[in-house]
XYZ file of C-alpha atoms in Angstrom:
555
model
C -66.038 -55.287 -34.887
C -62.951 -55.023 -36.593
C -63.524 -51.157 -37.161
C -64.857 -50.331 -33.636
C -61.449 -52.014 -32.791
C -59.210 -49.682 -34.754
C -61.428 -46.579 -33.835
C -60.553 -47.700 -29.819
C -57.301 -47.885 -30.411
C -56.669 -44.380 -32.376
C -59.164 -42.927 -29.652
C -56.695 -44.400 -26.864
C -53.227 -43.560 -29.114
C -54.283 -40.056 -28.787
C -55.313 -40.193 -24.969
C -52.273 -41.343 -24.261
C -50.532 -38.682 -26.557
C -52.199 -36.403 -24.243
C -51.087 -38.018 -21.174
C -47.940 -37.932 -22.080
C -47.696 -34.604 -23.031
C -48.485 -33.505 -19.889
C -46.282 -35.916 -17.934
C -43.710 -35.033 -19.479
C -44.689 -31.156 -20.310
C -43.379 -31.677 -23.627
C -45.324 -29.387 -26.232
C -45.602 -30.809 -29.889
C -45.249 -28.488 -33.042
C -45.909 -28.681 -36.623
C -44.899 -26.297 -38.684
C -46.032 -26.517 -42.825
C -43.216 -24.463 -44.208
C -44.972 -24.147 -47.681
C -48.060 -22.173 -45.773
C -46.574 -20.458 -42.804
C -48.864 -22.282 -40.327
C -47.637 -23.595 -37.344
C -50.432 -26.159 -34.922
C -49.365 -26.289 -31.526
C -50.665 -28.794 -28.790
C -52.314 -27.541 -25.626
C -49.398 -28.306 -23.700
C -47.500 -26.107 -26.041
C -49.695 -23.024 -26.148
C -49.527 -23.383 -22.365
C -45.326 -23.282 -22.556
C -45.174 -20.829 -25.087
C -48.151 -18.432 -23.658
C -49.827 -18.277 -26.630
C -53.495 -18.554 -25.316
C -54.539 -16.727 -28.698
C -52.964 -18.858 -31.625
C -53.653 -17.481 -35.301
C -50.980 -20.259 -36.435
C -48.497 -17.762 -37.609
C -45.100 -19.011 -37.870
C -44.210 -15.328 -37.364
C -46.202 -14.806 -34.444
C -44.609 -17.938 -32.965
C -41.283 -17.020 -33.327
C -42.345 -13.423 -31.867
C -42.298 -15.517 -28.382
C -38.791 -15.813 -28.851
C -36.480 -13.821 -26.738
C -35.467 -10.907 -28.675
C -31.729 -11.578 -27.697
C -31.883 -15.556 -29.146
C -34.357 -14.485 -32.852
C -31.318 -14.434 -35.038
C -29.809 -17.146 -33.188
C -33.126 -19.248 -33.758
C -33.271 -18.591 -37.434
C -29.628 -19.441 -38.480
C -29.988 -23.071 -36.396
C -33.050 -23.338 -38.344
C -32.479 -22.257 -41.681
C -28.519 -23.827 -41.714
C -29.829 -27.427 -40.332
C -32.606 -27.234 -43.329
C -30.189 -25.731 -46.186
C -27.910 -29.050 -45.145
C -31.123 -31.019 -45.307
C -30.167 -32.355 -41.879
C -32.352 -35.401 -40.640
C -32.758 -33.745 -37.241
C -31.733 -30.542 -35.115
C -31.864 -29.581 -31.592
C -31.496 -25.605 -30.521
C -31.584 -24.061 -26.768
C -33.057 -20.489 -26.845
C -34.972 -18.306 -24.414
C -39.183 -17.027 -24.633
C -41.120 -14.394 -22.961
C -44.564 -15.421 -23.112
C -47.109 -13.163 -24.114
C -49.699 -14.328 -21.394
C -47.266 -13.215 -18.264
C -44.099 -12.115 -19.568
C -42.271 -14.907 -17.602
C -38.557 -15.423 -19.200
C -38.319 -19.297 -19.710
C -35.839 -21.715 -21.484
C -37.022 -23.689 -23.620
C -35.367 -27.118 -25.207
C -36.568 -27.591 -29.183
C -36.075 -31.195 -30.968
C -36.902 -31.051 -34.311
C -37.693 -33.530 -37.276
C -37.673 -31.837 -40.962
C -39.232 -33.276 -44.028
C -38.335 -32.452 -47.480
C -40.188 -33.283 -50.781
C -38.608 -35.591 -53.979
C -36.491 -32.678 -55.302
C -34.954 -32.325 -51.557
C -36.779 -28.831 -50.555
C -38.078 -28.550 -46.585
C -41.934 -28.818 -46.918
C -42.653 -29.628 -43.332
C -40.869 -29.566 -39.488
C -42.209 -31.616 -36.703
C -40.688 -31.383 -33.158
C -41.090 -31.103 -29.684
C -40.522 -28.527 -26.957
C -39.590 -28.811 -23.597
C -39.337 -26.146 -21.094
C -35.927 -26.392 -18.933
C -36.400 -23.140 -17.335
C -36.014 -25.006 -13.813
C -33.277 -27.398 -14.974
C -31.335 -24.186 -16.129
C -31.446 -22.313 -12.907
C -30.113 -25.594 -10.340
C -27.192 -25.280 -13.536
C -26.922 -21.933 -12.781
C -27.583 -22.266 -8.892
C -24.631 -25.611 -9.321
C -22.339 -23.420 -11.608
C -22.678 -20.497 -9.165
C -22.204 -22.577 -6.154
C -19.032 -24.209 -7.952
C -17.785 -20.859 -8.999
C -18.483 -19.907 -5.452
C -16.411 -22.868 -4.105
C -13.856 -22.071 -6.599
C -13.788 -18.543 -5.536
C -13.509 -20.304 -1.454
C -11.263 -22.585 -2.867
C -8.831 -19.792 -4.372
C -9.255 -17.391 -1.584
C -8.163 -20.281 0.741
C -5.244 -21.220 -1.173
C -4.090 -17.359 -1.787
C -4.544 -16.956 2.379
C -2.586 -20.410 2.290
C 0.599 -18.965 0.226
C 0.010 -15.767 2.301
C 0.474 -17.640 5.509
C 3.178 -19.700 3.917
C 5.091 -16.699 2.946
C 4.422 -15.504 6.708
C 5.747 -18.432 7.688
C 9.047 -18.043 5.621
C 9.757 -14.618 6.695
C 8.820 -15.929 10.915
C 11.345 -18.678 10.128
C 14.051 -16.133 8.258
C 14.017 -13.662 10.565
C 14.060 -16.142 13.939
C 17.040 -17.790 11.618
C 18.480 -14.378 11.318
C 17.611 -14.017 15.024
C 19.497 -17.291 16.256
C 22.463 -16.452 13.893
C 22.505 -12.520 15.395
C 22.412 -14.067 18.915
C 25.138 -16.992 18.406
C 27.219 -14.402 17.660
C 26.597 -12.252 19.807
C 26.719 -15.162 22.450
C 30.194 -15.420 20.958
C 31.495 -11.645 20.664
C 29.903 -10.768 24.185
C 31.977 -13.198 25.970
C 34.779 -13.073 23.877
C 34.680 -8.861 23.745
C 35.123 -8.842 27.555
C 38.230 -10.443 28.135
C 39.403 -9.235 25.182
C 38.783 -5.470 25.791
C 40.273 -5.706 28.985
C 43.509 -7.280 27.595
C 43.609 -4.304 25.021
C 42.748 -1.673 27.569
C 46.107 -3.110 29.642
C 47.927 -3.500 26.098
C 46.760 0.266 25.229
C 47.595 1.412 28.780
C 50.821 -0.206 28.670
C 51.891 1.616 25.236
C 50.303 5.009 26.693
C 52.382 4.697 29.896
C 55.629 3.973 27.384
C 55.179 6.930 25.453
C 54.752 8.976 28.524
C 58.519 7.736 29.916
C 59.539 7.422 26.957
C 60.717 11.063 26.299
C 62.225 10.818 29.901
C 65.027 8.074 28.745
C 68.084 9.388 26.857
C 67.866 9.512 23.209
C 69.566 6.587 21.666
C 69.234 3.661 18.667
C 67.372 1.359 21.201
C 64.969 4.175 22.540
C 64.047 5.256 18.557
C 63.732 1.377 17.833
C 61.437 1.111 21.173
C 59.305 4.260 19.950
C 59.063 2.247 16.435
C 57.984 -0.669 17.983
C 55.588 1.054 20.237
C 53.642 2.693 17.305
C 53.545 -0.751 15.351
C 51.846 -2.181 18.734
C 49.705 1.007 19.059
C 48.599 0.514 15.656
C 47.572 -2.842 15.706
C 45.818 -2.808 19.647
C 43.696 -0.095 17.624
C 42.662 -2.184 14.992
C 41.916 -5.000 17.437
C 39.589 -2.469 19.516
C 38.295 -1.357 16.077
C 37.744 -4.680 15.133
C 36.083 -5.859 18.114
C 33.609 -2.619 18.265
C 32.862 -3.434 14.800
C 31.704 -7.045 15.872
C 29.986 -5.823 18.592
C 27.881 -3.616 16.929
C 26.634 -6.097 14.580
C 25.405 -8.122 17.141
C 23.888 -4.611 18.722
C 25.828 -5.080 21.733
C 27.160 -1.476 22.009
C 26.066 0.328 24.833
C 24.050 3.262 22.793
C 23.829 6.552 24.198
C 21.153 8.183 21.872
C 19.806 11.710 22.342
C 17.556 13.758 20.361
C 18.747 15.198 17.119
C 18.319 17.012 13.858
C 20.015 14.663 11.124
C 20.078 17.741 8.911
C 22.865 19.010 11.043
C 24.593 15.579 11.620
C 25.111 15.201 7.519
C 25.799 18.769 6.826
C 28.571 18.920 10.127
C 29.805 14.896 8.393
C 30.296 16.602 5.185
C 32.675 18.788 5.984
C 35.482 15.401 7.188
C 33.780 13.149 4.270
C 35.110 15.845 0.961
C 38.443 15.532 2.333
C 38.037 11.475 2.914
C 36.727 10.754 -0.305
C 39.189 12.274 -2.205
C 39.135 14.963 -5.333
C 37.843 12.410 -7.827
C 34.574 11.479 -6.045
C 31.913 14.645 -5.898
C 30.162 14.838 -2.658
C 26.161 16.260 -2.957
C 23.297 16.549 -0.188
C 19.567 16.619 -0.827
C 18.764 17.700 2.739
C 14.600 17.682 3.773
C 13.206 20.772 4.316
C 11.249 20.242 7.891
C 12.859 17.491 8.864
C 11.702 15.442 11.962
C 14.024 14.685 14.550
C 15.133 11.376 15.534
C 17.167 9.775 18.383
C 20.683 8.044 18.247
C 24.016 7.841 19.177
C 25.637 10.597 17.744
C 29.438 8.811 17.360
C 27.472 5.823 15.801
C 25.262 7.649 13.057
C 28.902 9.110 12.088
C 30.588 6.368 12.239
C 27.665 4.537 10.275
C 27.338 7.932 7.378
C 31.664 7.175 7.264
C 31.481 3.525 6.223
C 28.862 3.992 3.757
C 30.298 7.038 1.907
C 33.971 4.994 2.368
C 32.004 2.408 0.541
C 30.403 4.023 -1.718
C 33.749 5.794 -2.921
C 35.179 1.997 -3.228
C 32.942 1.263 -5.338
C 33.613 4.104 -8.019
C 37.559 3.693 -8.956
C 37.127 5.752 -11.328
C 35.392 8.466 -9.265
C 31.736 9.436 -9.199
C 29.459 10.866 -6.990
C 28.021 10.537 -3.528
C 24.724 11.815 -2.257
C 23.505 11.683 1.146
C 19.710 12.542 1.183
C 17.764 12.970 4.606
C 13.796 12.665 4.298
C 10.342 12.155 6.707
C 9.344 8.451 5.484
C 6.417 6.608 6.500
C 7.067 2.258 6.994
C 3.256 0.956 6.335
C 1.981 -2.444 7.376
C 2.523 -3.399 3.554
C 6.022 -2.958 3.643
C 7.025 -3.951 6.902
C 5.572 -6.980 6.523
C 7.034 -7.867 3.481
C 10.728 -7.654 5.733
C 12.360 -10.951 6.999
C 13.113 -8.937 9.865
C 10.734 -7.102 12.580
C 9.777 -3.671 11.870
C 7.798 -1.247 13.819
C 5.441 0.840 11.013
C 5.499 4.068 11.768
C 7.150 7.388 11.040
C 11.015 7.454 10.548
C 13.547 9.872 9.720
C 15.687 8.244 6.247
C 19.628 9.262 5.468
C 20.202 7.436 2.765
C 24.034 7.154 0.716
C 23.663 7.083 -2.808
C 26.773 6.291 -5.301
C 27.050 6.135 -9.127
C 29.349 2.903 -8.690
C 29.534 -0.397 -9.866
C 26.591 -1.623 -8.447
C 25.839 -5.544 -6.433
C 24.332 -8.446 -7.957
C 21.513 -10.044 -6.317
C 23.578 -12.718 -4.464
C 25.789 -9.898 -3.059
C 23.214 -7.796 -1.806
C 21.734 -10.897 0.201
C 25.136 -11.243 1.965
C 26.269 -7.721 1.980
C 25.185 -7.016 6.113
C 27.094 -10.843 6.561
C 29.961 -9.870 9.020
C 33.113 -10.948 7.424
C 31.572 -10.770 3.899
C 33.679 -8.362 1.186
C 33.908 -8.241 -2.130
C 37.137 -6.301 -1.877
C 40.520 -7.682 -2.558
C 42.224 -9.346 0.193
C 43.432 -6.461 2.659
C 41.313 -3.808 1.248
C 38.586 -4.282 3.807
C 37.000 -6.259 6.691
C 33.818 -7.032 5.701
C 32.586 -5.558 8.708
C 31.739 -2.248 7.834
C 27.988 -2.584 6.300
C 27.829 -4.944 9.100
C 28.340 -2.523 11.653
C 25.688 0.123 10.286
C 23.202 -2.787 10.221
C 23.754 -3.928 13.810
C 24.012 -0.039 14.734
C 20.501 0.905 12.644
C 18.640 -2.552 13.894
C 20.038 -1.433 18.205
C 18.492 1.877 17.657
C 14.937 0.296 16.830
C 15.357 1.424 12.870
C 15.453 -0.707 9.572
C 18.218 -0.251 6.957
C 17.735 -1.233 2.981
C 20.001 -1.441 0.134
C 18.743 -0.752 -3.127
C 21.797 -1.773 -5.853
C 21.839 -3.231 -9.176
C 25.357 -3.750 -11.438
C 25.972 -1.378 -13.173
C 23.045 1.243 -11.654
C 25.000 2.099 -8.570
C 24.136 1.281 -5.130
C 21.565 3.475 -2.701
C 21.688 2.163 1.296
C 19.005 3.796 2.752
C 19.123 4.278 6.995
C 14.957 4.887 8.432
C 15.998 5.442 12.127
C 12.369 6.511 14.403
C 10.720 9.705 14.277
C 11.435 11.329 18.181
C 8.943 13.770 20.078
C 12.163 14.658 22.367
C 12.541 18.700 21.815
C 15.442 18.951 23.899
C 18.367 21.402 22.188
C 20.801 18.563 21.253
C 23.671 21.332 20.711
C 22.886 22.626 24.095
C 22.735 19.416 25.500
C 26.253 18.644 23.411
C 27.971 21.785 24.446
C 27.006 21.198 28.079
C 28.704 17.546 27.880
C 31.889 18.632 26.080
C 32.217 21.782 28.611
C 32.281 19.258 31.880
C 35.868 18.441 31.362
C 39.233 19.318 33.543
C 41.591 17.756 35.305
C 41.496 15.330 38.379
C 41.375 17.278 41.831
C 41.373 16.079 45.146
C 38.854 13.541 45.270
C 39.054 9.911 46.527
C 38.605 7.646 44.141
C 37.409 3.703 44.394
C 38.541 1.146 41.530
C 36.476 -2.150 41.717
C 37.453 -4.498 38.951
C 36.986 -7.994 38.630
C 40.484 -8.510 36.237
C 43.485 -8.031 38.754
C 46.133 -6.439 35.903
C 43.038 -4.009 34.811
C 42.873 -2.992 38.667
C 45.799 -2.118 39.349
C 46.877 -0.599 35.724
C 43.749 1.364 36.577
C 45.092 2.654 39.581
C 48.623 3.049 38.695
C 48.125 4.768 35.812
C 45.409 7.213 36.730
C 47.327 8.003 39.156
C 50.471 9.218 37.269
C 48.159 10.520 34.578
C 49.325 14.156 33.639
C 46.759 16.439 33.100
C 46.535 20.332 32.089
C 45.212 21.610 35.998
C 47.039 21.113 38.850
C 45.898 18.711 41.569
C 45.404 14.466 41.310
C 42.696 12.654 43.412
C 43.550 9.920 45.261
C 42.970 6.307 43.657
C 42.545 2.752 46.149
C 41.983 -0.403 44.263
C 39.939 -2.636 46.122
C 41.030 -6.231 46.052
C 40.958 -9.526 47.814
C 43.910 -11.464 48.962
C 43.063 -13.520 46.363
C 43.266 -10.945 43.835
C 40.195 -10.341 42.479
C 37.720 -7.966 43.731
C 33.912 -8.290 44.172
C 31.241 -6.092 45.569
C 32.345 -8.127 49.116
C 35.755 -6.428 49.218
C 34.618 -3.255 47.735
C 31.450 -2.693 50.581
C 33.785 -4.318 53.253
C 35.647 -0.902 53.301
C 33.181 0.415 55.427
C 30.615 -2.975 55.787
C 30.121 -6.185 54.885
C 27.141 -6.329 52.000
C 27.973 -9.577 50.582
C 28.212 -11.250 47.405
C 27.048 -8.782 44.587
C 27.737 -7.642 41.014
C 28.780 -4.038 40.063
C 25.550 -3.339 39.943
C 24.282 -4.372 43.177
C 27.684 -2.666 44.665
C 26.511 0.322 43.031
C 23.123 0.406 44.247
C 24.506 -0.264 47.750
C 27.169 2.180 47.464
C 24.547 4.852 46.939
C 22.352 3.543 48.906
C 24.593 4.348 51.799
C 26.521 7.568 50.594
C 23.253 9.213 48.250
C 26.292 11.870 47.022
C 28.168 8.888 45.780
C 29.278 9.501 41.705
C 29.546 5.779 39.949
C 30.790 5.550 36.713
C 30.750 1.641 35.390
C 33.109 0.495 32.754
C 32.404 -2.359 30.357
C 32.768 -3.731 27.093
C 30.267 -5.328 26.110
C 26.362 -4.858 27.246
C 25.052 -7.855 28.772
C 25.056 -6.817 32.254
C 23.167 -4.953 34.714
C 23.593 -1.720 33.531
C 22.620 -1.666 29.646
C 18.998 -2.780 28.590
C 17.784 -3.131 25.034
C 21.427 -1.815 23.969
C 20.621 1.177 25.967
C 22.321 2.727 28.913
C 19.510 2.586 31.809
C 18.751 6.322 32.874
C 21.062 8.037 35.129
C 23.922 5.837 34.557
C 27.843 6.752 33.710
C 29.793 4.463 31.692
C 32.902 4.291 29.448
C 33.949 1.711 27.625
C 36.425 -0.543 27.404
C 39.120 -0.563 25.767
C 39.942 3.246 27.479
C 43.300 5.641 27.347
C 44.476 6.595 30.947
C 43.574 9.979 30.143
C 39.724 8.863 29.112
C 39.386 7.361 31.776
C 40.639 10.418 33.973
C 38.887 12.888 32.018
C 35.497 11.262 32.143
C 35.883 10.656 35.751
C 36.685 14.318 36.234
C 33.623 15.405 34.205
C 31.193 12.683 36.341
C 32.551 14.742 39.257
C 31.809 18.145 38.687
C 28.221 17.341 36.635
């Protein structure tokens, strides 16, 4: 009984062997190094493909991807040579009964005789093929959510950065319109003041010469030029303000800035003085763009003034015009809104001393100089920016100590083909003197009337004849489109505008030309004069005034 007993159980050991090599699809091995002969299981001729055994170590291995062999043998042959007491190694097969590429998982056991040589390696084998590909599915996927992840946070920072330059430029929005809140209101009282102020001096100077000459009377002429001088600045200084808040009324036209630098040029050499060299690099083909003409000048002037500032020891000065492109790219990466699109560039380049970064950040900052006290108003770069950003352009400075500075002016391509000389020549030719015309002065500031009046009317001018000037005013004082209509009816309560429109309304022949001095009112939208409309602006010379009046009647 005894040996029926152990017989059962070996019978059943092996059974369950079986059992469990196939629950577990674990193949065993035994490879007899001394021979070369390797017994596999059933399970592990199934993993391995080899339907066909001859036992060959050789022909075993031969299953083994031909990428992983070496890899295989140095595991192998290192773990044995350090007589370790177990191994593991990972390593692909393509089996031989249906080429199927499969991972397989190898645990081994090596035995070694009394003098320490490997006689004899025992293992098992498990195939992982499908454990390796949810890795490879979960290490995908995770690369794949890192890849989301990182895409997410790059379209984070890019609307981040977005955000920043929104909340820049509506900062450098609410900072352009409290000032220009504040030089609006401020510019029209004070431009009529210095139109009365620069009236009063003009009407001096004209009776001047009519008093005998004395002490007093070359004191008074003194005094008048010191006054002169400084209501100039004033009017210089509030234009300057003004246009960096872009409320100039613009009168832009069609133009070829090829002509604009090279007719600029000619003042600028003997501005800038003999120790500053003056060069152009003008486009060939150059597209045309629109502006006001006395503004682009005006905005060329300050830079090159600059620009020869910044080289006390002389230098040079190039003004370069070019056909520029703005992509999305760039003008996105502005604090400011830019239209992409074609432009015309004049850019002022000098070999000076160059801005830090700090400086060029606050170099368009009204106010801001770098120049000694007296030397300059800080208004000047501050003027071309307001002038550039009115006329729907984008200006740029490129500077670095010591490198120079380059201020580059993109203003927009224009389809206009007018002839801007012949358009030029035709406005400069519609001037003469007043004739015999009746003339209407409605102004809301009593002094401006009637200085208006009073001194158009004594105005001097080279042909004979003087048109007849009536200020229209209330008892009160002031006048309104009320008094102004009630000449002939009453229209009611209006603004110049409205009195305007009524006026011509009533007589179609009717010439209106509207003074101002700043542009929020009725007659200037988006900085620009709305069509068909006459205006000068304040503060004006007696003989401006005249003059323009006499050209609006004979157009």
């Amino acid at each position: 009984m005894k040996d029926i007993s152990s017989t059962f159980v070996a019978s059943e050991a092996v059974e369950l062997l079986a059992l469990a090599e196939q629950i577990g699809r674990i193949g065993i091995i035994d490879w007899q190094i001394s021979t070369g002969v390797v017994r596999l299981s059933s399970v592990a001729r199934a993993m391995y493909g080899l339907t066909e055994f001859d036992g060959s170590y050789e022909n075993w291995i031969g299953t083994v991807y031909s990428e992983d062999v070496a890899r295989v043998r140095d595991t192998v042959n290192s773990s044995l040579e350090q007589k370790a007491k177990e191994f593991e190694l990972d390593f692909r097969i393509v089996r031989p009964s249906d080429k199927e590429l499969r991972w397989i998982h190898a645990r081994r056991l090596p035995f070694y005789d009394e003098a320490g040589k490997p006689v004899r390696v025992v293992g098992v084998s498990i195939d992982v093929t499908d454990r390796k590909r949810e890795m490879v599915e979960l290490r995908n996927f995770t690369e794949t959510l890192e890849t989301a992840v990182r895409e997410r946070t790059l379209e984070l920072e890019a609307e981040n950065k977005a955000r920043q330059r929104a909340e820049e430029a509506l900062r450098q929005a609410q900072k352009m319109e409290a000032i220009g809140q504040l030089t609006g209101g401020v510019a029209h009282d004070f431009n009529n003041l210095l139109t009365i102020v620069l009236g009063g001096l003009d009407l001096i100077s004209k009776h001047l010469p009519e008093l005998p000459s004395s002490p007093a009377t070359a004191r008074i002429a003194r005094a008048r030029d010191m006054a002169m001088q400084g209501a100039q600045r004033a009017a210089t200084l509030t234009n300057r303000l003004l246009a960096f808040s872009r409320q100039q009324a613009l009168s832009p036209r069609p133009l070829n800035a090829n002509k604009l630098v090279a007719g600029v040029c000619d003042f600028l050499r003997s501005s800038l003085g003999g120790a500053v060299e003056l060069e152009t690099v003008l486009a060939a083909g150059l597209w045309r763009t629109s502006a006001d003409v006395n503004q682009l000048e005006n905005a060329l002037l300050n830079l090159s003034l600059n620009a020869r500032d910044a080289m006390p020891n002389g230098g040079k000065v190039t003004i370069e015009t070019a056909n520029c492109y703005l992509d999305d790219a760039y003008v996105g990466s502005l604090s400011e809104p830019v239209e992409p699109g074609q432009y015309v560039m004049i850019a002022v380049a000098d070999t000076g001393l160059g801005m830090d970064k700090a400086t060029r950040e606050r170099a368009f900052d009204p106010f801001f100089t770098t120049k000694a006290v007296g030397k300059g108003t800080g208004l000047g770069l501050s003027q071309v920016y307001g002038f550039v950003r009115q006329s729907g352009g984008h200006v740029k400075i490129y500077s670095e100590i010591g490198e120079g500075t380059t201020v580059k002016i993109y203003l927009p391509r224009s389809s206009d083909e007018e002839d801007e000389d012949a358009a030029l020549n035709k406005s400069r030719a519609m001037s003469g003197a007043i004739g015999a015309e009746t003339i209407l002065v409605v102004e809301d500031d009593e002094a401006l009337r009637n200085y208006t009046v009073e001194g158009s009317g004594r105005a001097r001018l080279p042909r004979p004849g003087r048109g007849q000037w009536r200020r229209c005013a209330q008892s009160s004082g002031r006048a309104s489109g009320r008094s102004a209509v009630h000449r002939h009816r009453d229209a009611g309560r209006m603004n110049g505008r409205e009195l305007a429109d009524e006026a011509a309304r009533r007589w179609p022949k009717l010439k209106v030309l509207f003074t101002t001095g700043y542009t929020r009112n009725a007659i200037v939208h988006h900085g620009r004069l709305d069509a068909g409309v006459h205006m000068i602006g304040k503060p004006y010379s007696l003989t401006e005034v005249s003059l323009k009046v006499r050209e609006l009647l004979d157009s």
